[in-house]
């Protein structure tokens, strides 16, 4: 399960077959053209009948012209339209209709598998090795991680990498048949685990561990049908395991997380139906999930919380709402995608505005959360920056100064919520991360100026 002294769970590489496309278009082929045309015609007709004339002051012509060409006018118009109760009801009706009849998921980048399991396209590609960055890229990143780990250890700070699974791996049997027939290639996750083990980087392999848990009885769902992250029960397992692994590395007695009295409920709590809520749809019955009725942390003499920093994506959120960051990890922060700081605060700087060396020294441990699709770099760039900081600090600070204008522009974009919403859709369509698109957009704006 981990590279920290525990016996590691081996993950066997997948077999190769012929490559085929894995987009939702194969599922949507069942959708009748006539049926769709009729549906949209009726929806449009009813929309124009029931729409109320806006009473607010019309925007100036120049304002419309400016926002029209940068796409924000259309985005604002669409958002305003969708907020009208009647239109929102139509959208919900349309989404229910298309999902129930055609298994169509009206969220960009998502598609339906067997038994109403919903999957994410880019995570499926990662599970099948379609986004592999190559042996050399992975080896170089792990080499840097080993150097950073050893450097931090001398400073009394422990580093631990968490490899989190995606649903397409843990419940691959629920993928559509046309996906299962595609070629399986070497994945970034497989290479990272192999190289981390060989080079001595501390890690927990939750991808393999979840496969083991899935084979045991009682078999509690580790992913929900309608959720994009590991299930609430799976999060409890991850938090418990991580605390115990970090405890061994630190050589202290951290407060353990205890959970039990597992209740099976046909109701999705917390994030267990976040995909459906984005459409938005009511969660169907028949989605039984496991929820612990009892949860507690050790308290009292002999237990010592230590301040731990988490770096990674939204998979890490469970460490906050399950109490680990407060009770076991000394009210540590998360650097979300190595950009923003959680807990959120309007006065928070972004990570690039901090003195990295000083910030690192505030912690006794650092957790890098990496799900299978976010493995281009470890810690979303943290390892690269920390490596440069400790090997060539002059160059590190010079590069930070050079990137200041770009980072300021990126920050301005991230604070523009309507623009971020539009860029999220564009990023999904382009098959790149939101941060990558924000960087491209910021660079274009700087060049224009």
PDB file of N, CA and C in Angstrom, residues 116-193:
ATOM      1  N   UNK A 116     -25.803   2.999 -14.855  1.00  0.00           N
ATOM      2  CA  UNK A 116     -25.848   4.440 -14.554  1.00  0.00           C
ATOM      3  C   UNK A 116     -24.590   4.973 -13.872  1.00  0.00           C
ATOM      4  N   UNK A 117     -23.487   4.260 -13.949  1.00  0.00           N
ATOM      5  CA  UNK A 117     -22.223   4.805 -13.454  1.00  0.00           C
ATOM      6  C   UNK A 117     -21.770   5.911 -14.403  1.00  0.00           C
ATOM      7  N   UNK A 118     -21.424   7.060 -13.853  1.00  0.00           N
ATOM      8  CA  UNK A 118     -20.985   8.184 -14.676  1.00  0.00           C
ATOM      9  C   UNK A 118     -19.473   8.343 -14.555  1.00  0.00           C
ATOM     10  N   UNK A 119     -18.824   8.481 -15.699  1.00  0.00           N
ATOM     11  CA  UNK A 119     -17.368   8.581 -15.752  1.00  0.00           C
ATOM     12  C   UNK A 119     -16.935   9.901 -16.389  1.00  0.00           C
ATOM     13  N   UNK A 120     -15.670  10.230 -16.189  1.00  0.00           N
ATOM     14  CA  UNK A 120     -15.093  11.457 -16.737  1.00  0.00           C
ATOM     15  C   UNK A 120     -14.101  11.074 -17.827  1.00  0.00           C
ATOM     16  N   UNK A 121     -14.214  11.709 -18.979  1.00  0.00           N
ATOM     17  CA  UNK A 121     -13.422  11.314 -20.142  1.00  0.00           C
ATOM     18  C   UNK A 121     -11.922  11.387 -19.899  1.00  0.00           C
ATOM     19  N   UNK A 122     -11.428  12.518 -19.354  1.00  0.00           N
ATOM     20  CA  UNK A 122      -9.976  12.631 -19.212  1.00  0.00           C
ATOM     21  C   UNK A 122      -9.429  11.663 -18.170  1.00  0.00           C
ATOM     22  N   UNK A 123     -10.256  11.306 -17.171  1.00  0.00           N
ATOM     23  CA  UNK A 123      -9.804  10.330 -16.179  1.00  0.00           C
ATOM     24  C   UNK A 123      -9.783   8.919 -16.768  1.00  0.00           C
ATOM     25  N   UNK A 124     -10.705   8.652 -17.678  1.00  0.00           N
ATOM     26  CA  UNK A 124     -10.680   7.357 -18.363  1.00  0.00           C
ATOM     27  C   UNK A 124      -9.442   7.257 -19.248  1.00  0.00           C
ATOM     28  N   UNK A 125      -9.122   8.338 -19.944  1.00  0.00           N
ATOM     29  CA  UNK A 125      -7.908   8.351 -20.769  1.00  0.00           C
ATOM     30  C   UNK A 125      -6.673   8.084 -19.920  1.00  0.00           C
ATOM     31  N   UNK A 126      -6.626   8.682 -18.729  1.00  0.00           N
ATOM     32  CA  UNK A 126      -5.491   8.458 -17.829  1.00  0.00           C
ATOM     33  C   UNK A 126      -5.429   7.003 -17.381  1.00  0.00           C
ATOM     34  N   UNK A 127      -6.598   6.409 -17.100  1.00  0.00           N
ATOM     35  CA  UNK A 127      -6.646   5.017 -16.650  1.00  0.00           C
ATOM     36  C   UNK A 127      -6.196   4.047 -17.731  1.00  0.00           C
ATOM     37  N   UNK A 128      -6.326   4.448 -19.001  1.00  0.00           N
ATOM     38  CA  UNK A 128      -5.930   3.592 -20.119  1.00  0.00           C
ATOM     39  C   UNK A 128      -4.576   3.984 -20.711  1.00  0.00           C
ATOM     40  N   UNK A 129      -3.920   4.982 -20.140  1.00  0.00           N
ATOM     41  CA  UNK A 129      -2.588   5.363 -20.600  1.00  0.00           C
ATOM     42  C   UNK A 129      -2.554   6.263 -21.809  1.00  0.00           C
ATOM     43  N   UNK A 130      -3.684   6.882 -22.152  1.00  0.00           N
ATOM     44  CA  UNK A 130      -3.724   7.744 -23.339  1.00  0.00           C
ATOM     45  C   UNK A 130      -3.022   9.085 -23.131  1.00  0.00           C
ATOM     46  N   UNK A 131      -2.729   9.438 -21.880  1.00  0.00           N
ATOM     47  CA  UNK A 131      -2.071  10.723 -21.612  1.00  0.00           C
ATOM     48  C   UNK A 131      -0.654  10.524 -21.068  1.00  0.00           C
ATOM     49  N   UNK A 132      -0.032   9.395 -21.397  1.00  0.00           N
ATOM     50  CA  UNK A 132       1.276   9.056 -20.820  1.00  0.00           C
ATOM     51  C   UNK A 132       2.339  10.071 -21.224  1.00  0.00           C
ATOM     52  N   UNK A 133       3.080  10.560 -20.239  1.00  0.00           N
ATOM     53  CA  UNK A 133       4.078  11.600 -20.483  1.00  0.00           C
ATOM     54  C   UNK A 133       5.457  11.049 -20.832  1.00  0.00           C
ATOM     55  N   UNK A 134       5.636   9.738 -20.710  1.00  0.00           N
ATOM     56  CA  UNK A 134       6.901   9.135 -21.099  1.00  0.00           C
ATOM     57  C   UNK A 134       7.783   8.783 -19.912  1.00  0.00           C
ATOM     58  N   UNK A 135       8.609   7.754 -20.097  1.00  0.00           N
ATOM     59  CA  UNK A 135       9.477   7.259 -19.023  1.00  0.00           C
ATOM     60  C   UNK A 135      10.400   8.343 -18.476  1.00  0.00           C
ATOM     61  N   UNK A 136      11.024   9.099 -19.368  1.00  0.00           N
ATOM     62  CA  UNK A 136      12.019  10.093 -18.941  1.00  0.00           C
ATOM     63  C   UNK A 136      11.386  11.193 -18.098  1.00  0.00           C
ATOM     64  N   UNK A 137      10.215  11.669 -18.514  1.00  0.00           N
ATOM     65  CA  UNK A 137       9.526  12.720 -17.758  1.00  0.00           C
ATOM     66  C   UNK A 137       9.222  12.258 -16.341  1.00  0.00           C
ATOM     67  N   UNK A 138       8.702  11.036 -16.220  1.00  0.00           N
ATOM     68  CA  UNK A 138       8.358  10.498 -14.902  1.00  0.00           C
ATOM     69  C   UNK A 138       9.615  10.286 -14.068  1.00  0.00           C
ATOM     70  N   UNK A 139      10.646   9.698 -14.660  1.00  0.00           N
ATOM     71  CA  UNK A 139      11.891   9.439 -13.928  1.00  0.00           C
ATOM     72  C   UNK A 139      12.520  10.725 -13.406  1.00  0.00           C
ATOM     73  N   UNK A 140      12.523  11.774 -14.229  1.00  0.00           N
ATOM     74  CA  UNK A 140      13.089  13.060 -13.808  1.00  0.00           C
ATOM     75  C   UNK A 140      12.296  13.659 -12.652  1.00  0.00           C
ATOM     76  N   UNK A 141      10.979  13.551 -12.732  1.00  0.00           N
ATOM     77  CA  UNK A 141      10.137  14.110 -11.675  1.00  0.00           C
ATOM     78  C   UNK A 141      10.342  13.356 -10.367  1.00  0.00           C
ATOM     79  N   UNK A 142      10.453  12.036 -10.431  1.00  0.00           N
ATOM     80  CA  UNK A 142      10.665  11.235  -9.223  1.00  0.00           C
ATOM     81  C   UNK A 142      12.056  11.500  -8.650  1.00  0.00           C
ATOM     82  N   UNK A 143      13.041  11.675  -9.522  1.00  0.00           N
ATOM     83  CA  UNK A 143      14.402  12.010  -9.061  1.00  0.00           C
ATOM     84  C   UNK A 143      14.385  13.320  -8.268  1.00  0.00           C
ATOM     85  N   UNK A 144      13.677  14.308  -8.772  1.00  0.00           N
ATOM     86  CA  UNK A 144      13.562  15.588  -8.060  1.00  0.00           C
ATOM     87  C   UNK A 144      12.828  15.399  -6.728  1.00  0.00           C
ATOM     88  N   UNK A 145      11.771  14.575  -6.755  1.00  0.00           N
ATOM     89  CA  UNK A 145      11.000  14.329  -5.533  1.00  0.00           C
ATOM     90  C   UNK A 145      11.869  13.678  -4.460  1.00  0.00           C
ATOM     91  N   UNK A 146      12.723  12.755  -4.865  1.00  0.00           N
ATOM     92  CA  UNK A 146      13.626  12.097  -3.918  1.00  0.00           C
ATOM     93  C   UNK A 146      14.592  13.108  -3.307  1.00  0.00           C
ATOM     94  N   UNK A 147      15.130  13.999  -4.135  1.00  0.00           N
ATOM     95  CA  UNK A 147      16.044  15.028  -3.624  1.00  0.00           C
ATOM     96  C   UNK A 147      15.318  15.946  -2.641  1.00  0.00           C
ATOM     97  N   UNK A 148      14.120  16.388  -3.002  1.00  0.00           N
ATOM     98  CA  UNK A 148      13.341  17.266  -2.121  1.00  0.00           C
ATOM     99  C   UNK A 148      12.999  16.542  -0.826  1.00  0.00           C
ATOM    100  N   UNK A 149      12.596  15.276  -0.922  1.00  0.00           N
ATOM    101  CA  UNK A 149      12.260  14.488   0.267  1.00  0.00           C
ATOM    102  C   UNK A 149      13.446  14.403   1.219  1.00  0.00           C
ATOM    103  N   UNK A 150      14.626  14.102   0.683  1.00  0.00           N
ATOM    104  CA  UNK A 150      15.825  13.971   1.518  1.00  0.00           C
ATOM    105  C   UNK A 150      16.227  15.311   2.130  1.00  0.00           C
ATOM    106  N   UNK A 151      16.072  16.382   1.357  1.00  0.00           N
ATOM    107  CA  UNK A 151      16.402  17.718   1.865  1.00  0.00           C
ATOM    108  C   UNK A 151      15.461  18.111   2.995  1.00  0.00           C
ATOM    109  N   UNK A 152      14.176  17.866   2.795  1.00  0.00           N
ATOM    110  CA  UNK A 152      13.191  18.201   3.822  1.00  0.00           C
ATOM    111  C   UNK A 152      13.395  17.369   5.084  1.00  0.00           C
ATOM    112  N   UNK A 153      13.753  16.118   4.907  1.00  0.00           N
ATOM    113  CA  UNK A 153      13.963  15.239   6.060  1.00  0.00           C
ATOM    114  C   UNK A 153      15.065  15.777   6.962  1.00  0.00           C
ATOM    115  N   UNK A 154      16.116  16.323   6.363  1.00  0.00           N
ATOM    116  CA  UNK A 154      17.209  16.921   7.146  1.00  0.00           C
ATOM    117  C   UNK A 154      16.725  18.136   7.931  1.00  0.00           C
ATOM    118  N   UNK A 155      15.657  18.751   7.442  1.00  0.00           N
ATOM    119  CA  UNK A 155      15.079  19.919   8.111  1.00  0.00           C
ATOM    120  C   UNK A 155      13.967  19.532   9.084  1.00  0.00           C
ATOM    121  N   UNK A 156      13.747  18.216   9.253  1.00  0.00           N
ATOM    122  CA  UNK A 156      12.716  17.737  10.170  1.00  0.00           C
ATOM    123  C   UNK A 156      11.318  17.736   9.589  1.00  0.00           C
ATOM    124  N   UNK A 157      11.229  17.674   8.250  1.00  0.00           N
ATOM    125  CA  UNK A 157       9.933  17.702   7.558  1.00  0.00           C
ATOM    126  C   UNK A 157       9.788  16.435   6.718  1.00  0.00           C
ATOM    127  N   UNK A 158       8.662  15.748   6.840  1.00  0.00           N
ATOM    128  CA  UNK A 158       8.441  14.510   6.102  1.00  0.00           C
ATOM    129  C   UNK A 158       7.553  14.758   4.881  1.00  0.00           C
ATOM    130  N   UNK A 159       7.903  14.121   3.773  1.00  0.00           N
ATOM    131  CA  UNK A 159       7.138  14.223   2.523  1.00  0.00           C
ATOM    132  C   UNK A 159       6.465  12.890   2.231  1.00  0.00           C
ATOM    133  N   UNK A 160       5.188  12.929   1.857  1.00  0.00           N
ATOM    134  CA  UNK A 160       4.439  11.715   1.535  1.00  0.00           C
ATOM    135  C   UNK A 160       3.545  11.976   0.328  1.00  0.00           C
ATOM    136  N   UNK A 161       3.681  11.140  -0.703  1.00  0.00           N
ATOM    137  CA  UNK A 161       2.878  11.267  -1.924  1.00  0.00           C
ATOM    138  C   UNK A 161       1.688  10.316  -1.835  1.00  0.00           C
ATOM    139  N   UNK A 162       0.493  10.818  -2.146  1.00  0.00           N
ATOM    140  CA  UNK A 162      -0.726  10.012  -2.134  1.00  0.00           C
ATOM    141  C   UNK A 162      -1.218   9.831  -3.564  1.00  0.00           C
ATOM    142  N   UNK A 163      -1.209   8.592  -4.053  1.00  0.00           N
ATOM    143  CA  UNK A 163      -1.727   8.302  -5.391  1.00  0.00           C
ATOM    144  C   UNK A 163      -3.187   7.870  -5.258  1.00  0.00           C
ATOM    145  N   UNK A 164      -4.097   8.746  -5.669  1.00  0.00           N
ATOM    146  CA  UNK A 164      -5.534   8.496  -5.521  1.00  0.00           C
ATOM    147  C   UNK A 164      -6.110   7.898  -6.801  1.00  0.00           C
ATOM    148  N   UNK A 165      -7.067   6.977  -6.681  1.00  0.00           N
ATOM    149  CA  UNK A 165      -7.649   6.329  -7.862  1.00  0.00           C
ATOM    150  C   UNK A 165      -8.745   7.161  -8.509  1.00  0.00           C
ATOM    151  N   UNK A 166      -9.040   6.842  -9.747  1.00  0.00           N
ATOM    152  CA  UNK A 166     -10.216   7.389 -10.425  1.00  0.00           C
ATOM    153  C   UNK A 166     -11.230   6.258 -10.582  1.00  0.00           C
ATOM    154  N   UNK A 167     -12.472   6.625 -10.779  1.00  0.00           N
ATOM    155  CA  UNK A 167     -13.538   5.623 -10.880  1.00  0.00           C
ATOM    156  C   UNK A 167     -13.312   4.666 -12.047  1.00  0.00           C
ATOM    157  N   UNK A 168     -12.734   5.175 -13.135  1.00  0.00           N
ATOM    158  CA  UNK A 168     -12.505   4.347 -14.324  1.00  0.00           C
ATOM    159  C   UNK A 168     -11.546   3.199 -14.052  1.00  0.00           C
ATOM    160  N   UNK A 169     -10.724   3.325 -13.012  1.00  0.00           N
ATOM    161  CA  UNK A 169      -9.814   2.245 -12.618  1.00  0.00           C
ATOM    162  C   UNK A 169     -10.466   1.325 -11.597  1.00  0.00           C
ATOM    163  N   UNK A 170     -11.021   1.904 -10.540  1.00  0.00           N
ATOM    164  CA  UNK A 170     -11.593   1.094  -9.456  1.00  0.00           C
ATOM    165  C   UNK A 170     -12.819   0.313  -9.904  1.00  0.00           C
ATOM    166  N   UNK A 171     -13.649   0.924 -10.750  1.00  0.00           N
ATOM    167  CA  UNK A 171     -14.860   0.259 -11.249  1.00  0.00           C
ATOM    168  C   UNK A 171     -14.827   0.174 -12.773  1.00  0.00           C
ATOM    169  N   UNK A 172     -13.723  -0.330 -13.280  1.00  0.00           N
ATOM    170  CA  UNK A 172     -13.556  -0.419 -14.738  1.00  0.00           C
ATOM    171  C   UNK A 172     -14.599  -1.319 -15.388  1.00  0.00           C
ATOM    172  N   UNK A 173     -15.113  -2.298 -14.645  1.00  0.00           N
ATOM    173  CA  UNK A 173     -16.116  -3.210 -15.219  1.00  0.00           C
ATOM    174  C   UNK A 173     -17.425  -2.488 -15.543  1.00  0.00           C
ATOM    175  N   UNK A 174     -17.610  -1.289 -14.995  1.00  0.00           N
ATOM    176  CA  UNK A 174     -18.819  -0.514 -15.261  1.00  0.00           C
ATOM    177  C   UNK A 174     -18.662   0.432 -16.449  1.00  0.00           C
ATOM    178  N   UNK A 175     -17.500   0.447 -17.060  1.00  0.00           N
ATOM    179  CA  UNK A 175     -17.306   1.248 -18.267  1.00  0.00           C
ATOM    180  C   UNK A 175     -18.088   0.633 -19.422  1.00  0.00           C
ATOM    181  N   UNK A 176     -18.490   1.427 -20.406  1.00  0.00           N
ATOM    182  CA  UNK A 176     -19.170   0.862 -21.577  1.00  0.00           C
ATOM    183  C   UNK A 176     -18.276  -0.156 -22.282  1.00  0.00           C
ATOM    184  N   UNK A 177     -18.883  -1.109 -22.956  1.00  0.00           N
ATOM    185  CA  UNK A 177     -18.111  -2.148 -23.642  1.00  0.00           C
ATOM    186  C   UNK A 177     -17.152  -1.569 -24.673  1.00  0.00           C
ATOM    187  N   UNK A 178     -17.570  -0.496 -25.373  1.00  0.00           N
ATOM    188  CA  UNK A 178     -16.691   0.057 -26.399  1.00  0.00           C
ATOM    189  C   UNK A 178     -15.425   0.663 -25.779  1.00  0.00           C
ATOM    190  N   UNK A 179     -15.509   1.035 -24.500  1.00  0.00           N
ATOM    191  CA  UNK A 179     -14.323   1.525 -23.798  1.00  0.00           C
ATOM    192  C   UNK A 179     -13.445   0.355 -23.369  1.00  0.00           C
ATOM    193  N   UNK A 180     -14.067  -0.688 -22.844  1.00  0.00           N
ATOM    194  CA  UNK A 180     -13.316  -1.849 -22.368  1.00  0.00           C
ATOM    195  C   UNK A 180     -12.568  -2.560 -23.490  1.00  0.00           C
ATOM    196  N   UNK A 181     -13.014  -2.371 -24.723  1.00  0.00           N
ATOM    197  CA  UNK A 181     -12.351  -3.011 -25.862  1.00  0.00           C
ATOM    198  C   UNK A 181     -11.115  -2.250 -26.333  1.00  0.00           C
ATOM    199  N   UNK A 182     -10.873  -1.080 -25.780  1.00  0.00           N
ATOM    200  CA  UNK A 182      -9.751  -0.266 -26.248  1.00  0.00           C
ATOM    201  C   UNK A 182      -8.430  -0.751 -25.668  1.00  0.00           C
ATOM    202  N   UNK A 183      -7.364  -0.298 -26.288  1.00  0.00           N
ATOM    203  CA  UNK A 183      -6.020  -0.727 -25.890  1.00  0.00           C
ATOM    204  C   UNK A 183      -5.626  -0.121 -24.549  1.00  0.00           C
ATOM    205  N   UNK A 184      -5.087  -0.941 -23.688  1.00  0.00           N
ATOM    206  CA  UNK A 184      -4.546  -0.469 -22.412  1.00  0.00           C
ATOM    207  C   UNK A 184      -3.035  -0.322 -22.548  1.00  0.00           C
ATOM    208  N   UNK A 185      -2.550   0.863 -22.233  1.00  0.00           N
ATOM    209  CA  UNK A 185      -1.123   1.148 -22.352  1.00  0.00           C
ATOM    210  C   UNK A 185      -0.547   1.487 -20.974  1.00  0.00           C
ATOM    211  N   UNK A 186       0.749   1.687 -20.928  1.00  0.00           N
ATOM    212  CA  UNK A 186       1.394   2.099 -19.686  1.00  0.00           C
ATOM    213  C   UNK A 186       0.816   3.433 -19.231  1.00  0.00           C
ATOM    214  N   UNK A 187       0.505   3.537 -17.952  1.00  0.00           N
ATOM    215  CA  UNK A 187      -0.080   4.767 -17.422  1.00  0.00           C
ATOM    216  C   UNK A 187       0.947   5.555 -16.613  1.00  0.00           C
ATOM    217  N   UNK A 188       0.671   6.827 -16.440  1.00  0.00           N
ATOM    218  CA  UNK A 188       1.534   7.662 -15.600  1.00  0.00           C
ATOM    219  C   UNK A 188       1.570   7.127 -14.177  1.00  0.00           C
ATOM    220  N   UNK A 189       0.414   6.726 -13.672  1.00  0.00           N
ATOM    221  CA  UNK A 189       0.345   6.186 -12.313  1.00  0.00           C
ATOM    222  C   UNK A 189       1.265   4.978 -12.152  1.00  0.00           C
ATOM    223  N   UNK A 190       1.208   4.035 -13.084  1.00  0.00           N
ATOM    224  CA  UNK A 190       2.045   2.838 -12.988  1.00  0.00           C
ATOM    225  C   UNK A 190       3.530   3.189 -12.964  1.00  0.00           C
ATOM    226  N   UNK A 191       3.929   4.116 -13.827  1.00  0.00           N
ATOM    227  CA  UNK A 191       5.341   4.500 -13.888  1.00  0.00           C
ATOM    228  C   UNK A 191       5.773   5.235 -12.624  1.00  0.00           C
ATOM    229  N   UNK A 192       4.906   6.104 -12.118  1.00  0.00           N
ATOM    230  CA  UNK A 192       5.253   6.844 -10.899  1.00  0.00           C
ATOM    231  C   UNK A 192       5.417   5.908  -9.705  1.00  0.00           C
ATOM    232  N   UNK A 193       4.496   4.968  -9.546  1.00  0.00           N
ATOM    233  CA  UNK A 193       4.587   4.027  -8.429  1.00  0.00           C
ATOM    234  C   UNK A 193       5.860   3.188  -8.543  1.00  0.00           C
TER     235      UNK A 193
END
